Amino acid sequence: MPKFYARGRLSVLAGLTGLVATAALFNSPTASAALPTPIAGSTARSYLSQLTVAAEDRTGYSRDKFPTWITIEGTCNTREYIIKRDGTNVVTNSACTATSGSWYSPYDGATWTSASDVDIDHLVPLAEAWDSGASKWTTAQRQAFANDVTRPQLLAVTDNVNQSKGDQDPATWIPSRTAYDCTYVRAWVQVKYYYNLSVDPAEKTALQKDLSGC
């Protein structure tokens, strides 16, 4: 059984999909995404030293094994909840679909006025979680991971940036906006530690390097 049930109570949260209105890109940020504050750099370094180092195995992976999105509160599913949380002046209709607002993507520094230009990134990707131990979880545990709004795991970001990241770990992908790098790797280690997920050798080396400056 994954250790995350011993490290803290897991909130199983909710789903559907939220899309939205008008699109426009601005050059300067107008808001900061409200990712739950990650652990301190010193804590992240300590946690990283405790993670199991193991080769990854993607055998049997399917995104369908991580059900998304589930209902979080009211009529809002996980995506819609994060869209509201991470946006500024977000207005939603009765179905919790955003009809206006703006969204700042901390990965690249872009601001958008249409939620359809924003993806919800799983900071530790679902495929990465599968490779690192989630293949042994139950479907309910994988659903909880995929919809976790309590840990720093879900974040609204520019859609094509999220797509370019794909399922890469910090050995091969880090946000282009370097001011966010420390936040990103601290959050990565926190999520991996909480869910008792392993790291591969290249991933650990990259995290050690990135965390050294945090």
PDB file of C-alpha atoms in Angstrom:
ATOM      1  CA  MET A   1       0.000   0.000   0.000  1.00  0.00           C
ATOM      2  CA  PRO A   2       1.426   3.444  -0.870  1.00  0.00           C
ATOM      3  CA  LYS A   3       2.794   5.290   2.154  1.00  0.00           C
ATOM      4  CA  PHE A   4       0.803   8.406   1.340  1.00  0.00           C
ATOM      5  CA  TYR A   5      -2.015   7.117   3.518  1.00  0.00           C
ATOM      6  CA  ALA A   6       0.417   7.192   6.451  1.00  0.00           C
ATOM      7  CA  ARG A   7       1.945  10.573   5.599  1.00  0.00           C
ATOM      8  CA  GLY A   8      -1.340  12.469   5.498  1.00  0.00           C
ATOM      9  CA  ARG A   9      -5.008  12.074   4.819  1.00  0.00           C
ATOM     10  CA  LEU A  10      -5.739  12.002   1.103  1.00  0.00           C
ATOM     11  CA  SER A  11      -8.568  14.163  -0.153  1.00  0.00           C
ATOM     12  CA  VAL A  12     -10.485  12.429  -2.933  1.00  0.00           C
ATOM     13  CA  LEU A  13     -11.859  15.222  -5.063  1.00  0.00           C
ATOM     14  CA  ALA A  14     -14.055  15.838  -8.118  1.00  0.00           C
ATOM     15  CA  GLY A  15     -14.735  15.929 -11.901  1.00  0.00           C
ATOM     16  CA  LEU A  16     -16.084  16.964 -15.428  1.00  0.00           C
ATOM     17  CA  THR A  17     -14.368  19.499 -17.717  1.00  0.00           C
ATOM     18  CA  GLY A  18     -14.338  23.268 -17.878  1.00  0.00           C
ATOM     19  CA  LEU A  19     -13.776  25.319 -21.002  1.00  0.00           C
ATOM     20  CA  VAL A  20     -14.205  29.049 -21.534  1.00  0.00           C
ATOM     21  CA  ALA A  21     -14.519  32.374 -23.435  1.00  0.00           C
ATOM     22  CA  THR A  22     -12.330  34.891 -25.264  1.00  0.00           C
ATOM     23  CA  ALA A  23      -8.578  34.655 -25.969  1.00  0.00           C
ATOM     24  CA  ALA A  24      -5.839  37.280 -25.662  1.00  0.00           C
ATOM     25  CA  LEU A  25      -2.192  37.066 -24.683  1.00  0.00           C
ATOM     26  CA  PHE A  26      -0.431  39.788 -22.708  1.00  0.00           C
ATOM     27  CA  ASN A  27       3.263  40.225 -22.080  1.00  0.00           C
ATOM     28  CA  SER A  28       3.250  41.044 -18.364  1.00  0.00           C
ATOM     29  CA  PRO A  29       1.819  38.918 -15.547  1.00  0.00           C
ATOM     30  CA  THR A  30      -1.310  40.216 -13.823  1.00  0.00           C
ATOM     31  CA  ALA A  31      -1.676  37.470 -11.210  1.00  0.00           C
ATOM     32  CA  SER A  32       0.083  34.514  -9.630  1.00  0.00           C
ATOM     33  CA  ALA A  33      -1.352  31.028  -9.823  1.00  0.00           C
ATOM     34  CA  ALA A  34      -2.471  29.857  -6.398  1.00  0.00           C
ATOM     35  CA  LEU A  35      -0.497  26.625  -6.171  1.00  0.00           C
ATOM     36  CA  PRO A  36      -0.420  25.411  -2.555  1.00  0.00           C
ATOM     37  CA  THR A  37       2.920  26.594  -1.138  1.00  0.00           C
ATOM     38  CA  PRO A  38       5.552  23.855  -1.565  1.00  0.00           C
ATOM     39  CA  ILE A  39       7.927  22.744   1.172  1.00  0.00           C
ATOM     40  CA  ALA A  40      11.129  24.713   1.809  1.00  0.00           C
ATOM     41  CA  GLY A  41      14.259  23.922  -0.174  1.00  0.00           C
ATOM     42  CA  SER A  42      15.990  22.375   2.839  1.00  0.00           C
ATOM     43  CA  THR A  43      13.000  20.117   3.451  1.00  0.00           C
ATOM     44  CA  ALA A  44      12.896  19.163  -0.221  1.00  0.00           C
ATOM     45  CA  ARG A  45      16.571  18.189  -0.128  1.00  0.00           C
ATOM     46  CA  SER A  46      15.923  16.049   2.938  1.00  0.00           C
ATOM     47  CA  TYR A  47      12.888  14.399   1.357  1.00  0.00           C
ATOM     48  CA  LEU A  48      14.765  13.748  -1.887  1.00  0.00           C
ATOM     49  CA  SER A  49      17.489  11.894   0.010  1.00  0.00           C
ATOM     50  CA  GLN A  50      14.810   9.557   1.379  1.00  0.00           C
ATOM     51  CA  LEU A  51      13.175   8.684  -1.951  1.00  0.00           C
ATOM     52  CA  THR A  52      13.824   5.251  -3.439  1.00  0.00           C
ATOM     53  CA  VAL A  53      15.960   5.358  -6.584  1.00  0.00           C
ATOM     54  CA  ALA A  54      14.712   2.900  -9.199  1.00  0.00           C
ATOM     55  CA  ALA A  55      14.428   2.455 -12.947  1.00  0.00           C
ATOM     56  CA  GLU A  56      11.072   3.404 -14.450  1.00  0.00           C
ATOM     57  CA  ASP A  57       8.697   0.910 -16.038  1.00  0.00           C
ATOM     58  CA  ARG A  58       5.760   2.161 -18.117  1.00  0.00           C
ATOM     59  CA  THR A  59       4.381  -1.312 -18.856  1.00  0.00           C
ATOM     60  CA  GLY A  60       0.582  -1.305 -18.758  1.00  0.00           C
ATOM     61  CA  TYR A  61       0.174   2.475 -18.465  1.00  0.00           C
ATOM     62  CA  SER A  62      -3.025   4.115 -19.688  1.00  0.00           C
ATOM     63  CA  ARG A  63      -4.290   7.580 -18.771  1.00  0.00           C
ATOM     64  CA  ASP A  64      -7.707   5.978 -18.274  1.00  0.00           C
ATOM     65  CA  LYS A  65      -6.299   4.299 -15.158  1.00  0.00           C
ATOM     66  CA  PHE A  66      -6.205   7.757 -13.503  1.00  0.00           C
ATOM     67  CA  PRO A  67      -9.844   8.956 -13.614  1.00  0.00           C
ATOM     68  CA  THR A  68     -10.208  12.723 -14.134  1.00  0.00           C
ATOM     69  CA  TRP A  69     -12.000  15.017 -13.497  1.00  0.00           C
ATOM     70  CA  ILE A  70     -14.196  14.466 -10.419  1.00  0.00           C
ATOM     71  CA  THR A  71     -16.549  16.797  -8.535  1.00  0.00           C
ATOM     72  CA  ILE A  72     -14.701  18.982  -6.023  1.00  0.00           C
ATOM     73  CA  GLU A  73     -17.365  21.345  -4.746  1.00  0.00           C
ATOM     74  CA  GLY A  74     -20.838  22.323  -5.909  1.00  0.00           C
ATOM     75  CA  THR A  75     -21.010  21.908  -9.684  1.00  0.00           C
ATOM     76  CA  CYS A  76     -17.249  22.352 -10.124  1.00  0.00           C
ATOM     77  CA  ASN A  77     -15.035  19.503 -11.232  1.00  0.00           C
ATOM     78  CA  THR A  78     -11.290  19.427 -10.650  1.00  0.00           C
ATOM     79  CA  ARG A  79     -10.377  21.403 -13.767  1.00  0.00           C
ATOM     80  CA  GLU A  80     -13.025  24.019 -13.085  1.00  0.00           C
ATOM     81  CA  TYR A  81     -11.943  24.300  -9.451  1.00  0.00           C
ATOM     82  CA  ILE A  82      -8.318  24.981 -10.468  1.00  0.00           C
ATOM     83  CA  ILE A  83      -9.454  27.397 -13.198  1.00  0.00           C
ATOM     84  CA  LYS A  84     -11.275  29.400 -10.513  1.00  0.00           C
ATOM     85  CA  ARG A  85      -8.448  29.071  -7.971  1.00  0.00           C
ATOM     86  CA  ASP A  86      -5.636  30.102 -10.295  1.00  0.00           C
ATOM     87  CA  GLY A  87      -7.433  32.868 -12.178  1.00  0.00           C
ATOM     88  CA  THR A  88      -8.081  36.535 -11.464  1.00  0.00           C
ATOM     89  CA  ASN A  89     -11.602  37.994 -11.519  1.00  0.00           C
ATOM     90  CA  VAL A  90     -12.988  34.685 -12.758  1.00  0.00           C
ATOM     91  CA  VAL A  91     -16.726  34.654 -13.485  1.00  0.00           C
ATOM     92  CA  THR A  92     -18.459  31.292 -13.898  1.00  0.00           C
ATOM     93  CA  ASN A  93     -21.937  30.242 -14.959  1.00  0.00           C
ATOM     94  CA  SER A  94     -24.236  27.852 -13.089  1.00  0.00           C
ATOM     95  CA  ALA A  95     -22.325  24.871 -14.530  1.00  0.00           C
ATOM     96  CA  CYS A  96     -19.030  26.295 -13.143  1.00  0.00           C
ATOM     97  CA  THR A  97     -17.727  27.042 -16.649  1.00  0.00           C
ATOM     98  CA  ALA A  98     -15.584  30.185 -16.647  1.00  0.00           C
ATOM     99  CA  THR A  99     -17.076  32.920 -18.815  1.00  0.00           C
ATOM    100  CA  SER A 100     -14.448  35.580 -18.112  1.00  0.00           C
ATOM    101  CA  GLY A 101     -11.262  36.162 -16.177  1.00  0.00           C
ATOM    102  CA  SER A 102      -7.506  36.073 -16.697  1.00  0.00           C
ATOM    103  CA  TRP A 103      -4.925  33.371 -16.061  1.00  0.00           C
ATOM    104  CA  TYR A 104      -1.211  33.842 -15.458  1.00  0.00           C
ATOM    105  CA  SER A 105       0.970  30.876 -16.400  1.00  0.00           C
ATOM    106  CA  PRO A 106       4.009  30.743 -14.084  1.00  0.00           C
ATOM    107  CA  TYR A 107       5.830  28.312 -16.387  1.00  0.00           C
ATOM    108  CA  ASP A 108       6.263  30.859 -19.194  1.00  0.00           C
ATOM    109  CA  GLY A 109       5.012  34.198 -17.803  1.00  0.00           C
ATOM    110  CA  ALA A 110       2.073  34.470 -20.220  1.00  0.00           C
ATOM    111  CA  THR A 111      -1.362  35.807 -19.254  1.00  0.00           C
ATOM    112  CA  TRP A 112      -4.516  34.607 -20.996  1.00  0.00           C
ATOM    113  CA  THR A 113      -8.108  35.859 -20.996  1.00  0.00           C
ATOM    114  CA  SER A 114      -9.683  32.630 -22.207  1.00  0.00           C
ATOM    115  CA  ALA A 115      -9.683  29.484 -20.102  1.00  0.00           C
ATOM    116  CA  SER A 116      -9.603  27.453 -23.310  1.00  0.00           C
ATOM    117  CA  ASP A 117      -5.965  28.590 -23.667  1.00  0.00           C
ATOM    118  CA  VAL A 118      -5.116  27.070 -20.292  1.00  0.00           C
ATOM    119  CA  ASP A 119      -4.437  23.444 -19.368  1.00  0.00           C
ATOM    120  CA  ILE A 120      -4.362  21.982 -15.880  1.00  0.00           C
ATOM    121  CA  ASP A 121      -0.895  20.513 -15.496  1.00  0.00           C
ATOM    122  CA  HIS A 122      -0.275  17.501 -13.311  1.00  0.00           C
ATOM    123  CA  LEU A 123       3.050  18.726 -11.976  1.00  0.00           C
ATOM    124  CA  VAL A 124       4.143  15.121 -11.481  1.00  0.00           C
ATOM    125  CA  PRO A 125       2.610  13.668 -14.670  1.00  0.00           C
ATOM    126  CA  LEU A 126       0.294  10.687 -14.465  1.00  0.00           C
ATOM    127  CA  ALA A 127       2.598   8.529 -16.599  1.00  0.00           C
ATOM    128  CA  GLU A 128       5.540   9.505 -14.386  1.00  0.00           C
ATOM    129  CA  ALA A 129       3.556   8.492 -11.309  1.00  0.00           C
ATOM    130  CA  TRP A 130       2.732   5.151 -12.937  1.00  0.00           C
ATOM    131  CA  ASP A 131       6.428   4.545 -13.667  1.00  0.00           C
ATOM    132  CA  SER A 132       7.337   5.450 -10.099  1.00  0.00           C
ATOM    133  CA  GLY A 133       4.959   3.225  -8.159  1.00  0.00           C
ATOM    134  CA  ALA A 134       1.356   4.149  -8.981  1.00  0.00           C
ATOM    135  CA  SER A 135       1.053   1.015 -11.117  1.00  0.00           C
ATOM    136  CA  LYS A 136       0.651  -0.833  -7.807  1.00  0.00           C
ATOM    137  CA  TRP A 137      -2.157   1.425  -6.548  1.00  0.00           C
ATOM    138  CA  THR A 138      -5.882   0.847  -6.718  1.00  0.00           C
ATOM    139  CA  THR A 139      -7.973   2.865  -9.176  1.00  0.00           C
ATOM    140  CA  ALA A 140      -9.359   4.864  -6.239  1.00  0.00           C
ATOM    141  CA  GLN A 141      -5.829   5.806  -5.156  1.00  0.00           C
ATOM    142  CA  ARG A 142      -4.894   6.834  -8.704  1.00  0.00           C
ATOM    143  CA  GLN A 143      -8.080   8.912  -8.946  1.00  0.00           C
ATOM    144  CA  ALA A 144      -7.170  10.678  -5.698  1.00  0.00           C
ATOM    145  CA  PHE A 145      -3.700  11.459  -7.076  1.00  0.00           C
ATOM    146  CA  ALA A 146      -5.067  12.738 -10.383  1.00  0.00           C
ATOM    147  CA  ASN A 147      -7.475  15.118  -8.635  1.00  0.00           C
ATOM    148  CA  ASP A 148      -5.382  16.247  -5.664  1.00  0.00           C
ATOM    149  CA  VAL A 149      -5.994  19.953  -4.997  1.00  0.00           C
ATOM    150  CA  THR A 150      -4.386  19.825  -1.538  1.00  0.00           C
ATOM    151  CA  ARG A 151      -0.784  19.110  -2.540  1.00  0.00           C
ATOM    152  CA  PRO A 152       1.108  21.390  -5.023  1.00  0.00           C
ATOM    153  CA  GLN A 153       0.249  19.013  -7.875  1.00  0.00           C
ATOM    154  CA  LEU A 154      -2.311  20.783 -10.099  1.00  0.00           C
ATOM    155  CA  LEU A 155      -1.669  24.130 -11.779  1.00  0.00           C
ATOM    156  CA  ALA A 156      -3.241  26.205 -14.571  1.00  0.00           C
ATOM    157  CA  VAL A 157      -0.635  26.879 -17.278  1.00  0.00           C
ATOM    158  CA  THR A 158      -0.428  27.769 -20.971  1.00  0.00           C
ATOM    159  CA  ASP A 159      -1.865  24.827 -22.911  1.00  0.00           C
ATOM    160  CA  ASN A 160       0.949  24.336 -25.424  1.00  0.00           C
ATOM    161  CA  VAL A 161       3.566  24.589 -22.668  1.00  0.00           C
ATOM    162  CA  ASN A 162       1.810  21.800 -20.788  1.00  0.00           C
ATOM    163  CA  GLN A 163       1.652  19.756 -23.973  1.00  0.00           C
ATOM    164  CA  SER A 164       5.359  20.289 -24.684  1.00  0.00           C
ATOM    165  CA  LYS A 165       6.170  19.108 -21.149  1.00  0.00           C
ATOM    166  CA  GLY A 166       4.157  15.933 -21.665  1.00  0.00           C
ATOM    167  CA  ASP A 167       5.255  13.236 -19.215  1.00  0.00           C
ATOM    168  CA  GLN A 168       8.851  14.452 -18.788  1.00  0.00           C
ATOM    169  CA  ASP A 169      10.565  14.676 -15.420  1.00  0.00           C
ATOM    170  CA  PRO A 170      13.060  17.407 -14.356  1.00  0.00           C
ATOM    171  CA  ALA A 171      15.949  15.548 -15.999  1.00  0.00           C
ATOM    172  CA  THR A 172      14.591  16.636 -19.384  1.00  0.00           C
ATOM    173  CA  TRP A 173      12.065  19.425 -18.689  1.00  0.00           C
ATOM    174  CA  ILE A 174      11.941  22.436 -16.393  1.00  0.00           C
ATOM    175  CA  PRO A 175       9.840  25.633 -16.796  1.00  0.00           C
ATOM    176  CA  SER A 176      11.369  28.143 -19.223  1.00  0.00           C
ATOM    177  CA  ARG A 177      10.712  30.910 -16.685  1.00  0.00           C
ATOM    178  CA  THR A 178      13.710  30.337 -14.442  1.00  0.00           C
ATOM    179  CA  ALA A 179      12.198  32.331 -11.556  1.00  0.00           C
ATOM    180  CA  TYR A 180       9.781  29.431 -11.087  1.00  0.00           C
ATOM    181  CA  ASP A 181      12.331  26.612 -11.125  1.00  0.00           C
ATOM    182  CA  CYS A 182      12.758  26.374  -7.351  1.00  0.00           C
ATOM    183  CA  THR A 183       9.017  26.312  -6.763  1.00  0.00           C
ATOM    184  CA  TYR A 184       8.645  23.608  -9.406  1.00  0.00           C
ATOM    185  CA  VAL A 185      11.289  21.219  -8.068  1.00  0.00           C
ATOM    186  CA  ARG A 186      10.272  21.742  -4.436  1.00  0.00           C
ATOM    187  CA  ALA A 187       6.697  20.880  -5.367  1.00  0.00           C
ATOM    188  CA  TRP A 188       7.871  17.868  -7.412  1.00  0.00           C
ATOM    189  CA  VAL A 189       9.767  16.396  -4.471  1.00  0.00           C
ATOM    190  CA  GLN A 190       6.918  17.118  -2.054  1.00  0.00           C
ATOM    191  CA  VAL A 191       4.420  15.242  -4.229  1.00  0.00           C
ATOM    192  CA  LYS A 192       6.775  12.310  -4.823  1.00  0.00           C
ATOM    193  CA  TYR A 193       7.528  12.045  -1.114  1.00  0.00           C
ATOM    194  CA  TYR A 194       3.894  12.285  -0.024  1.00  0.00           C
ATOM    195  CA  TYR A 195       2.838   9.548  -2.436  1.00  0.00           C
ATOM    196  CA  ASN A 196       5.937   7.414  -1.812  1.00  0.00           C
ATOM    197  CA  LEU A 197       6.951   7.508  -5.477  1.00  0.00           C
ATOM    198  CA  SER A 198      10.472   6.611  -6.579  1.00  0.00           C
ATOM    199  CA  VAL A 199      12.894   8.671  -8.667  1.00  0.00           C
ATOM    200  CA  ASP A 200      15.158   7.395 -11.422  1.00  0.00           C
ATOM    201  CA  PRO A 201      18.907   8.176 -11.301  1.00  0.00           C
ATOM    202  CA  ALA A 202      18.859  10.993 -13.896  1.00  0.00           C
ATOM    203  CA  GLU A 203      15.807  12.552 -12.249  1.00  0.00           C
ATOM    204  CA  LYS A 204      17.479  12.537  -8.824  1.00  0.00           C
ATOM    205  CA  THR A 205      20.659  14.092 -10.206  1.00  0.00           C
ATOM    206  CA  ALA A 206      18.670  16.881 -11.872  1.00  0.00           C
ATOM    207  CA  LEU A 207      16.645  17.525  -8.726  1.00  0.00           C
ATOM    208  CA  GLN A 208      19.784  17.667  -6.563  1.00  0.00           C
ATOM    209  CA  LYS A 209      21.298  20.229  -8.928  1.00  0.00           C
ATOM    210  CA  ASP A 210      18.155  22.360  -9.112  1.00  0.00           C
ATOM    211  CA  LEU A 211      17.519  22.225  -5.362  1.00  0.00           C
ATOM    212  CA  SER A 212      21.087  23.260  -4.529  1.00  0.00           C
ATOM    213  CA  GLY A 213      20.156  26.841  -5.351  1.00  0.00           C
ATOM    214  CA  CYS A 214      16.826  26.840  -3.517  1.00  0.00           C
TER     215      CYS A 214
END
